[in-house]
GROMACS .gro file of C-alpha atoms in nm:
model
  386
    1MET     CA    1  13.755  14.888  19.211
    2SER     CA    2  14.123  14.846  19.128
    3ARG     CA    3  14.254  14.982  18.799
    4SER     CA    4  14.356  14.634  18.679
    5LEU     CA    5  14.012  14.487  18.756
    6SER     CA    6  13.838  14.780  18.586
    7SER     CA    7  14.060  14.738  18.279
    8GLY     CA    8  13.989  14.365  18.277
    9LEU     CA    9  13.613  14.420  18.282
   10ARG     CA   10  13.638  14.670  17.997
   11SER     CA   11  13.833  14.419  17.792
   12LEU     CA   12  13.541  14.174  17.825
   13GLN     CA   13  13.293  14.421  17.680
   14PRO     CA   14  13.178  14.351  17.323
   15ALA     CA   15  13.335  14.579  17.065
   16ALA     CA   16  12.981  14.674  16.963
   17PHE     CA   17  12.944  14.866  17.289
   18GLY     CA   18  13.166  15.128  17.128
   19ALA     CA   19  13.365  15.378  17.333
   20GLU     CA   20  13.293  15.658  17.577
   21PRO     CA   21  13.398  16.009  17.468
   22THR     CA   22  13.725  16.125  17.624
   23GLY     CA   23  13.976  16.407  17.595
   24ALA     CA   24  13.896  16.699  17.366
   25ARG     CA   25  13.571  16.532  17.256
   26LEU     CA   26  13.447  16.510  17.615
   27GLU     CA   27  13.549  16.871  17.681
   28ARG     CA   28  13.346  16.981  17.380
   29ILE     CA   29  13.048  16.784  17.508
   30ARG     CA   30  13.071  16.950  17.849
   31LYS     CA   31  13.066  17.294  17.683
   32SER     CA   32  12.754  17.214  17.479
   33PRO     CA   33  12.448  17.428  17.563
   34ASN     CA   34  12.250  17.103  17.550
   35PHE     CA   35  12.461  16.933  17.821
   36ALA     CA   36  12.385  16.986  18.191
   37ASP     CA   37  12.409  16.790  18.517
   38GLY     CA   38  12.635  16.529  18.357
   39SER     CA   39  12.420  16.439  18.056
   40PHE     CA   40  12.260  16.571  17.739
   41GLN     CA   41  11.915  16.721  17.792
   42ASN     CA   42  11.596  16.700  17.588
   43PRO     CA   43  11.419  17.011  17.456
   44GLU     CA   44  11.114  16.923  17.670
   45GLY     CA   45  11.068  16.718  17.986
   46THR     CA   46  11.110  16.356  17.880
   47ARG     CA   47  11.061  16.029  18.065
   48VAL     CA   48  11.324  15.792  17.934
   49ARG     CA   49  11.244  15.495  18.157
   50PRO     CA   50  10.918  15.307  18.084
   51ASP     CA   51  10.610  15.437  18.263
   52GLY     CA   52  10.397  15.210  18.478
   53SER     CA   53  10.451  14.860  18.607
   54MET     CA   54  10.700  14.644  18.420
   55ILE     CA   55  10.499  14.345  18.536
   56GLU     CA   56  10.195  14.479  18.350
   57PHE     CA   57  10.411  14.553  18.046
   58ALA     CA   58  10.548  14.198  18.051
   59LYS     CA   59  10.194  14.059  18.063
   60VAL     CA   60  10.104  14.257  17.752
   61TYR     CA   61  10.428  14.182  17.571
   62PHE     CA   62  10.421  13.807  17.622
   63ARG     CA   63  10.045  13.751  17.581
   64LYS     CA   64  10.019  13.470  17.326
   65GLU     CA   65   9.740  13.616  17.111
   66GLU     CA   66   9.918  13.951  17.074
   67ARG     CA   67  10.263  13.802  17.018
   68ALA     CA   68  10.126  13.633  16.707
   69LEU     CA   69  10.041  13.974  16.558
   70ARG     CA   70  10.381  14.132  16.618
   71ALA     CA   71  10.560  13.958  16.331
   72PRO     CA   72  10.473  13.873  15.972
   73THR     CA   73  10.320  13.530  15.909
   74GLY     CA   74  10.442  13.520  15.550
   75THR     CA   75  10.730  13.653  15.343
   76VAL     CA   76  10.770  14.030  15.348
   77PRO     CA   77  10.763  14.154  14.984
   78VAL     CA   78  11.104  14.320  14.955
   79HIS     CA   79  11.166  14.508  14.630
   80ALA     CA   80  11.461  14.363  14.439
   81THR     CA   81  11.664  14.683  14.413
   82THR     CA   82  11.973  14.661  14.194
   83LEU     CA   83  12.276  14.881  14.145
   84ALA     CA   84  12.156  14.936  13.788
   85ASP     CA   85  11.828  15.080  13.922
   86LEU     CA   86  12.011  15.319  14.150
   87SER     CA   87  12.276  15.416  13.893
   88LYS     CA   88  12.015  15.576  13.665
   89PRO     CA   89  11.983  15.946  13.740
   90SER     CA   90  11.652  16.049  13.893
   91ALA     CA   91  11.420  16.252  13.675
   92SER     CA   92  11.365  16.521  13.940
   93GLY     CA   93  11.701  16.531  14.117
   94LEU     CA   94  11.559  16.367  14.430
   95ARG     CA   95  11.506  15.994  14.476
   96ILE     CA   96  11.439  15.813  14.802
   97THR     CA   97  11.489  15.443  14.875
   98TRP     CA   98  11.372  15.309  15.212
   99MET     CA   99  11.583  15.005  15.299
  100GLY     CA  100  11.373  14.909  15.603
  101HIS     CA  101  11.351  15.042  15.960
  102SER     CA  102  11.521  15.388  15.960
  103SER     CA  103  11.773  15.314  15.683
  104VAL     CA  104  11.712  15.541  15.384
  105LEU     CA  105  11.919  15.628  15.079
  106ALA     CA  106  11.849  15.984  14.964
  107GLU     CA  107  11.989  16.080  14.625
  108ILE     CA  108  11.965  16.458  14.640
  109ASP     CA  109  12.100  16.704  14.384
  110GLY     CA  110  12.384  16.473  14.283
  111ALA     CA  111  12.482  16.363  14.636
  112ARG     CA  112  12.414  16.019  14.783
  113VAL     CA  113  12.321  16.038  15.152
  114LEU     CA  114  12.261  15.721  15.356
  115PHE     CA  115  12.070  15.762  15.682
  116ASP     CA  116  12.105  15.519  15.977
  117PRO     CA  117  12.232  15.221  15.775
  118VAL     CA  118  12.163  14.889  15.947
  119TRP     CA  119  12.251  14.586  15.735
  120GLY     CA  120  12.320  14.356  16.032
  121ASP     CA  121  12.101  14.057  16.109
  122ARG     CA  122  12.023  14.175  16.464
  123CYS     CA  123  12.004  14.513  16.635
  124SER     CA  124  12.207  14.396  16.930
  125PRO     CA  125  12.566  14.388  17.055
  126PHE     CA  126  12.553  14.008  17.019
  127ALA     CA  127  12.528  13.795  16.704
  128PHE     CA  128  12.328  13.526  16.886
  129ALA     CA  129  12.063  13.731  17.070
  130GLY     CA  130  11.848  14.039  17.031
  131PRO     CA  131  11.581  14.151  16.782
  132LYS     CA  132  11.630  13.974  16.449
  133ARG     CA  133  11.542  14.111  16.107
  134LEU     CA  134  11.192  14.030  15.984
  135HIS     CA  135  11.298  14.071  15.622
  136PRO     CA  136  11.637  14.069  15.445
  137ALA     CA  137  11.812  14.386  15.341
  138PRO     CA  138  11.687  14.474  14.990
  139LEU     CA  139  12.038  14.448  14.846
  140PRO     CA  140  12.389  14.383  14.979
  141LEU     CA  141  12.564  14.689  15.120
  142ALA     CA  142  12.847  14.642  14.870
  143ALA     CA  143  12.594  14.662  14.585
  144LEU     CA  144  12.463  15.000  14.701
  145GLY     CA  145  12.734  15.188  14.516
  146PRO     CA  146  12.941  15.481  14.645
  147VAL     CA  147  12.791  15.689  14.927
  148ASP     CA  148  12.904  16.048  14.983
  149VAL     CA  149  12.791  16.075  15.344
  150VAL     CA  150  12.646  15.844  15.607
  151VAL     CA  151  12.423  16.023  15.857
  152ILE     CA  152  12.365  15.873  16.203
  153SER     CA  153  12.077  15.996  16.421
  154HIS     CA  154  12.193  15.840  16.751
  155ASP     CA  155  12.385  15.545  16.892
  156HIS     CA  156  12.113  15.285  16.962
  157TYR     CA  157  12.173  14.948  16.798
  158ASP     CA  158  11.887  14.975  16.551
  159HIS     CA  159  12.040  15.297  16.412
  160LEU     CA  160  12.415  15.255  16.459
  161ASP     CA  161  12.520  14.905  16.350
  162MET     CA  162  12.885  14.815  16.406
  163PRO     CA  163  12.910  14.554  16.124
  164THR     CA  164  12.767  14.803  15.877
  165ILE     CA  165  13.002  15.082  15.988
  166LYS     CA  166  13.302  14.850  15.968
  167ALA     CA  167  13.201  14.752  15.615
  168LEU     CA  168  13.211  15.122  15.521
  169VAL     CA  169  13.550  15.197  15.679
  170ASP     CA  170  13.743  15.114  15.362
  171THR     CA  171  13.527  15.338  15.144
  172ASP     CA  172  13.561  15.715  15.100
  173THR     CA  173  13.233  15.803  15.271
  174VAL     CA  174  13.215  16.082  15.527
  175PHE     CA  175  13.017  16.026  15.848
  176ALA     CA  176  12.794  16.301  15.989
  177VAL     CA  177  12.704  16.218  16.350
  178PRO     CA  178  12.571  16.387  16.665
  179LEU     CA  179  12.818  16.511  16.923
  180GLY     CA  180  12.995  16.226  17.105
  181VAL     CA  181  12.896  15.949  16.859
  182GLY     CA  182  13.228  15.987  16.683
  183ALA     CA  183  13.393  15.803  16.973
  184HIS     CA  184  13.216  15.482  16.870
  185LEU     CA  185  13.312  15.520  16.505
  186GLU     CA  186  13.679  15.591  16.578
  187HIS     CA  187  13.679  15.284  16.806
  188TRP     CA  188  13.566  15.079  16.504
  189GLY     CA  189  13.831  15.219  16.270
  190VAL     CA  190  13.677  15.526  16.107
  191PRO     CA  191  13.952  15.788  16.057
  192ALA     CA  192  13.895  16.112  16.247
  193ASP     CA  193  13.929  16.317  15.927
  194ARG     CA  194  13.616  16.147  15.786
  195LEU     CA  195  13.400  16.246  16.083
  196ARG     CA  196  13.173  16.550  16.102
  197GLU     CA  197  13.052  16.560  16.462
  198LEU     CA  198  12.777  16.816  16.525
  199ASP     CA  199  12.581  16.965  16.811
  200TRP     CA  200  12.221  17.074  16.751
  201HIS     CA  201  12.195  17.364  16.504
  202GLU     CA  202  12.548  17.308  16.371
  203GLU     CA  203  12.600  17.227  16.004
  204THR     CA  204  12.855  17.084  15.766
  205LYS     CA  205  12.881  17.067  15.388
  206VAL     CA  206  12.961  16.746  15.199
  207ALA     CA  207  12.936  16.679  14.824
  208GLY     CA  208  12.745  17.001  14.764
  209VAL     CA  209  12.472  16.948  15.025
  210THR     CA  210  12.442  17.107  15.369
  211LEU     CA  211  12.369  16.877  15.664
  212THR     CA  212  12.227  17.030  15.982
  213ALA     CA  213  12.181  16.847  16.312
  214THR     CA  214  11.846  16.952  16.456
  215PRO     CA  215  11.682  16.872  16.792
  216ALA     CA  216  11.498  16.552  16.877
  217ARG     CA  217  11.338  16.414  17.193
  218HIS     CA  218  11.506  16.085  17.276
  219PHE     CA  219  11.808  15.941  17.461
  220CYS     CA  220  12.128  15.747  17.396
  221GLY     CA  221  12.345  15.460  17.515
  222ARG     CA  222  12.489  15.125  17.405
  223GLY     CA  223  12.671  14.968  17.699
  224VAL     CA  224  12.590  14.861  18.053
  225ARG     CA  225  12.671  15.213  18.172
  226ASN     CA  226  12.448  15.466  18.002
  227ALA     CA  227  12.637  15.788  18.069
  228GLN     CA  228  12.423  16.001  17.828
  229HIS     CA  229  12.743  16.144  17.680
  230THR     CA  230  12.632  16.102  17.318
  231LEU     CA  231  12.375  16.329  17.160
  232TRP     CA  232  12.071  16.227  16.954
  233ALA     CA  233  11.946  16.434  16.660
  234SER     CA  234  11.714  16.471  16.368
  235TRP     CA  235  11.872  16.588  16.042
  236VAL     CA  236  11.807  16.835  15.763
  237VAL     CA  237  11.987  16.785  15.432
  238ALA     CA  238  11.960  17.071  15.184
  239GLY     CA  239  12.095  17.082  14.831
  240PRO     CA  240  12.073  17.357  14.570
  241ASP     CA  241  11.723  17.243  14.463
  242HIS     CA  242  11.585  17.006  14.728
  243ARG     CA  243  11.570  16.959  15.102
  244VAL     CA  244  11.479  16.657  15.312
  245TYR     CA  245  11.423  16.583  15.681
  246HIS     CA  246  11.499  16.263  15.876
  247SER     CA  247  11.352  16.246  16.226
  248GLY     CA  248  11.573  15.977  16.378
  249ASP     CA  249  11.394  15.857  16.693
  250THR     CA  250  11.190  16.115  16.879
  251GLY     CA  251  10.884  16.184  17.082
  252TYR     CA  252  10.649  16.454  16.958
  253PHE     CA  253  10.750  16.807  17.065
  254GLN     CA  254  10.693  17.170  16.971
  255GLY     CA  255  11.036  17.191  16.811
  256PHE     CA  256  10.904  17.050  16.482
  257GLU     CA  257  10.739  17.382  16.406
  258GLU     CA  258  11.066  17.565  16.476
  259ILE     CA  259  11.266  17.327  16.255
  260GLY     CA  260  11.010  17.372  15.976
  261ALA     CA  261  11.016  17.750  16.008
  262GLU     CA  262  11.396  17.763  15.992
  263HIS     CA  263  11.470  17.489  15.737
  264GLY     CA  264  11.146  17.388  15.562
  265PRO     CA  265  10.934  17.324  15.377
  266PHE     CA  266  11.069  16.984  15.274
  267ASP     CA  267  11.042  16.784  14.955
  268VAL     CA  268  11.002  16.476  15.173
  269THR     CA  269  11.002  16.405  15.547
  270MET     CA  270  11.116  16.069  15.683
  271ILE     CA  271  10.928  16.029  16.010
  272GLN     CA  272  10.954  15.766  16.288
  273ILE     CA  273  10.611  15.607  16.340
  274GLY     CA  274  10.692  15.262  16.484
  275ALA     CA  275  10.801  15.099  16.813
  276TYR     CA  276  10.570  15.326  17.013
  277SER     CA  277  10.397  15.232  17.338
  278GLU     CA  278  10.198  15.391  17.618
  279TYR     CA  279  10.485  15.273  17.840
  280TRP     CA  280  10.731  15.513  17.668
  281PRO     CA  281  10.517  15.796  17.523
  282ASP     CA  282  10.789  16.064  17.529
  283ILE     CA  283  11.059  15.900  17.317
  284HIS     CA  284  10.878  15.745  17.017
  285MET     CA  285  10.586  15.886  16.818
  286THR     CA  286  10.266  15.710  16.723
  287PRO     CA  287  10.162  15.732  16.355
  288GLU     CA  288   9.912  16.005  16.443
  289GLU     CA  289  10.186  16.206  16.616
  290GLY     CA  290  10.417  16.139  16.321
  291MET     CA  291  10.166  16.291  16.080
  292ARG     CA  292  10.124  16.588  16.313
  293ALA     CA  293  10.504  16.633  16.315
  294HIS     CA  294  10.510  16.613  15.934
  295LEU     CA  295  10.251  16.888  15.905
  296ASP     CA  296  10.432  17.100  16.166
  297LEU     CA  297  10.753  17.069  15.966
  298GLN     CA  298  10.578  17.173  15.645
  299GLY     CA  299  10.367  17.448  15.797
  300GLY     CA  300  10.045  17.309  15.649
  301PRO     CA  301   9.878  17.018  15.467
  302VAL     CA  302  10.002  17.103  15.113
  303SER     CA  303  10.358  16.973  15.103
  304GLY     CA  304  10.601  16.706  14.997
  305PRO     CA  305  10.508  16.355  15.112
  306MET     CA  306  10.581  16.184  15.440
  307LEU     CA  307  10.774  15.855  15.437
  308PRO     CA  308  10.698  15.647  15.750
  309ILE     CA  309  11.017  15.492  15.891
  310HIS     CA  310  11.123  15.287  16.196
  311TRP     CA  311  10.884  15.001  16.138
  312ALA     CA  312  10.840  14.661  15.966
  313THR     CA  313  11.201  14.540  16.005
  314PHE     CA  314  11.247  14.465  16.377
  315ASN     CA  315  11.001  14.372  16.651
  316LEU     CA  316  11.070  14.637  16.917
  317ALA     CA  317  10.731  14.712  17.078
  318PRO     CA  318  10.400  14.550  17.180
  319HIS     CA  319  10.193  14.680  16.888
  320PRO     CA  320  10.102  14.458  16.590
  321TRP     CA  321  10.353  14.445  16.305
  322THR     CA  322  10.110  14.602  16.056
  323GLU     CA  323   9.972  14.873  16.284
  324PRO     CA  324  10.223  15.152  16.204
  325GLY     CA  325  10.154  15.116  15.831
  326GLU     CA  326   9.777  15.095  15.873
  327LEU     CA  327   9.757  15.392  16.108
  328SER     CA  328   9.994  15.602  15.895
  329ALA     CA  329   9.778  15.544  15.586
  330ASP     CA  330   9.471  15.634  15.791
  331ALA     CA  331   9.635  15.950  15.930
  332ALA     CA  332   9.728  16.059  15.577
  333ARG     CA  333   9.368  16.008  15.457
  334ARG     CA  334   9.227  16.212  15.743
  335ALA     CA  335   9.480  16.493  15.695
  336ALA     CA  336   9.454  16.484  15.312
  337ALA     CA  337   9.833  16.463  15.317
  338ARG     CA  338  10.066  16.299  15.069
  339ILE     CA  339  10.230  15.980  15.191
  340ALA     CA  340  10.467  15.724  15.040
  341LEU     CA  341  10.438  15.361  15.149
  342PRO     CA  342  10.707  15.180  14.949
  343ARG     CA  343  10.812  14.822  14.998
  344PRO     CA  344  11.161  14.799  15.148
  345GLY     CA  345  11.402  14.872  14.865
  346GLU     CA  346  11.149  15.038  14.633
  347PRO     CA  347  11.284  15.372  14.502
  348PHE     CA  348  11.045  15.663  14.449
  349GLU     CA  349  11.065  16.029  14.356
  350PRO     CA  350  10.871  16.249  14.601
  351SER     CA  351  10.756  16.489  14.328
  352ALA     CA  352  10.605  16.214  14.114
  353GLU     CA  353  10.231  16.231  14.048
  354SER     CA  354  10.193  15.873  14.165
  355LEU     CA  355  10.360  15.749  14.482
  356PRO     CA  356  10.375  15.389  14.616
  357THR     CA  357  10.071  15.354  14.842
  358ASP     CA  358   9.975  14.986  14.827
  359GLN     CA  359   9.922  14.826  15.168
  360TRP     CA  360  10.181  14.564  15.075
  361TRP     CA  361  10.212  14.430  15.430
  362ARG     CA  362   9.864  14.277  15.444
  363PRO     CA  363   9.933  13.955  15.246
  364ALA     CA  364  10.231  13.885  15.477
  365ALA     CA  365  10.039  13.934  15.803
  366ALA     CA  366   9.777  13.767  16.018
  367VAL     CA  367   9.434  13.921  15.957
  368PRO     CA  368   9.330  14.113  16.268
  369ALA     CA  369   9.009  14.028  16.450
  370GLY     CA  370   8.726  14.192  16.260
  371GLY     CA  371   8.926  14.209  15.938
  372TRP     CA  372   9.128  14.487  15.780
  373PRO     CA  373   9.000  14.843  15.833
  374VAL     CA  374   8.817  15.007  15.544
  375ALA     CA  375   8.804  15.381  15.479
  376SER     CA  376   8.471  15.528  15.583
  377ALA     CA  377   8.229  15.657  15.319
  378GLY     CA  378   8.326  16.009  15.218
  379GLU     CA  379   8.675  15.973  15.367
  380PRO     CA  380   8.950  16.069  15.122
  381GLU     CA  381   9.174  15.798  14.980
  382VAL     CA  382   9.549  15.811  15.043
  383VAL     CA  383   9.659  16.122  14.853
  384VAL     CA  384   9.923  16.057  14.587
  385ALA     CA  385   9.933  16.391  14.410
  386GLY     CA  386   9.993  16.736  14.555
   0.00000   0.00000   0.00000
């Protein structure tokens, strides 16, 4: 292909595709112990492409009866968060507000940390196509107040949203991102001096908290070419008095125990439990695997609560819309583990005696065949106190 034709094709690419790492950034990537054979590697063998027949998957995905269960039938009850709510200091020094999907505001020991902020209407490079929000953002991004650091887990559209990043360019926030992801942010106008770009096990300090990029089992890519030149990560944020964990997207792997041993236990874990499928078992966890990861990270059942994330906001998999919430509540009952199930936008303090545990999604959903599951006799209720 001629240079002029290649340049012309690149100019037609949506800005949301971002940019490939080049120069010193690419050299750093090539020297990473996690980079081999031209791409970043997972900590365990991982199948990135869907398993099985795509024809069979399509049959399942487009089956009329199941499609009806994959989205709410009514209005999702979003909590009306306000700046006034969030401006009040937390009683414990740690407050968590799930904004939907994997977007979480963690107010930890005086610092405000925003994970994977997605305020856009679609997780897609296009404004007219792609998965559309199933509920509005709980409050406008501008009403969130100042953020000390934005943490990005990886560069997929449902975690790294160009409109949201561009809206934050004119603020003072710092961006902590996995190695290579900084190329996208610089392409969208983020100054290089506000980037903290980390490989696994590297750390940086912002606003009095230490942020550490830790391993995850996933993959990357935004454009037509998926060069695997951007890393994916989970994150540990530790302040003087509290520490939290955000899983990003990941399949289950033995590394959770190692992360817990080195950085835990945690006052709260934010764990991906949605968009799973038997067609991609290595890159997203089921709710049961998510609870197992939570316990691995804590080293036992007595711990801070788990907050299920990566569900309820976008339709990204064949499972019913309510299933991640239902199965997470069930997994917590069986493990006698603490769990928080807030409505999008509902702040909570992980150390509180009472956590939000209402199954708020049920009134907004189609009732499954056979009705809603009921806890068996003798089975513990969702635990709300440690």
